[in-house]
Coordinates of C-alpha atoms in Angstrom, one line a residue:
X966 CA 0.0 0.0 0.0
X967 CA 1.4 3.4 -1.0
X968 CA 1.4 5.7 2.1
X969 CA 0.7 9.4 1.8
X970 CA 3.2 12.1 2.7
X971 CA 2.9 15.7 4.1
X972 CA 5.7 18.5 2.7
X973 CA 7.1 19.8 5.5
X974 CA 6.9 23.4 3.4
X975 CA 3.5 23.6 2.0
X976 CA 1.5 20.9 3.9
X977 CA -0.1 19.4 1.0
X978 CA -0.6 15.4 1.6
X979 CA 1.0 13.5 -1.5
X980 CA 1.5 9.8 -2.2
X981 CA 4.1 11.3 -5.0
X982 CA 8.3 12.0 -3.8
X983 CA 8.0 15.3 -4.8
X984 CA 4.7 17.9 -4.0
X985 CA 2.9 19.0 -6.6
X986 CA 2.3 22.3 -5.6
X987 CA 6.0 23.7 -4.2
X988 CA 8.0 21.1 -6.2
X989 CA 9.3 20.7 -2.6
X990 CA 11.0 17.0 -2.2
X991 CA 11.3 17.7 2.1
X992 CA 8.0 14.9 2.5
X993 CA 7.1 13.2 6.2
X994 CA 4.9 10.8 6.6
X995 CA 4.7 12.1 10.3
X996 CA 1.4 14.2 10.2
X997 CA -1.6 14.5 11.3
X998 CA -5.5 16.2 10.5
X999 CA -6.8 17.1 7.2
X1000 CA -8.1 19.9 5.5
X1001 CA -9.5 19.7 2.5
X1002 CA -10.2 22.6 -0.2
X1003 CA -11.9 22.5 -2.7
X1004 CA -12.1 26.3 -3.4
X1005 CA -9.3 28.3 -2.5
X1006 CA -10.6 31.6 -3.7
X1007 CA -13.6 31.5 -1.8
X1008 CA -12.5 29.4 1.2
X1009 CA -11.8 31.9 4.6
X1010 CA -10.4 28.7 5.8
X1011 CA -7.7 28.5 3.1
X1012 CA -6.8 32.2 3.1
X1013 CA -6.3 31.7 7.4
X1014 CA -3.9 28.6 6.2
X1015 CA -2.5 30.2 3.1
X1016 CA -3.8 27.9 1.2
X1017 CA -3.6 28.6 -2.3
X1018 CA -4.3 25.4 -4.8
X1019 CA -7.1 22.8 -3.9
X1020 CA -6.6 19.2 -2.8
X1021 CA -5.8 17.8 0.6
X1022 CA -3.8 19.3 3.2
X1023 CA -2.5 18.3 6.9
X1024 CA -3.3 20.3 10.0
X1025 CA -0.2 19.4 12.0
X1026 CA 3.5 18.1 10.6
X1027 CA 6.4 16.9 12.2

């Protein structure tokens, strides 16, 4: 089973070696809650988080 991996820069939960949305390779798979978005520009949620692209994000990495 593939496990999924937090970047310790951006938060965004990847099964990938590299995120998608910083290009960031600095992954953990030591993390914890999710937050997803869906829409970014309309989200107060993501704009508290800086959350700038959609898809799934952690709360909490280590």
């Amino acid at each position: 089973m593939v496990r999924e991996m937090a970047c310790r820069k951006c938060k965004f939960v990847t099964i990938g070696k590299v995120c998608p949305v910083c290009k960031s390779s600095d992954l953990t798979p030591d993390w914890s809650g999710i937050v997803l978005v869906v829409d970014p520009s309309n989200s107060q949620i993501a704009r508290t988080l800086g959350i700038t692209e959609k898809g799934k994000y952690a709360l909490r990495v280590t």
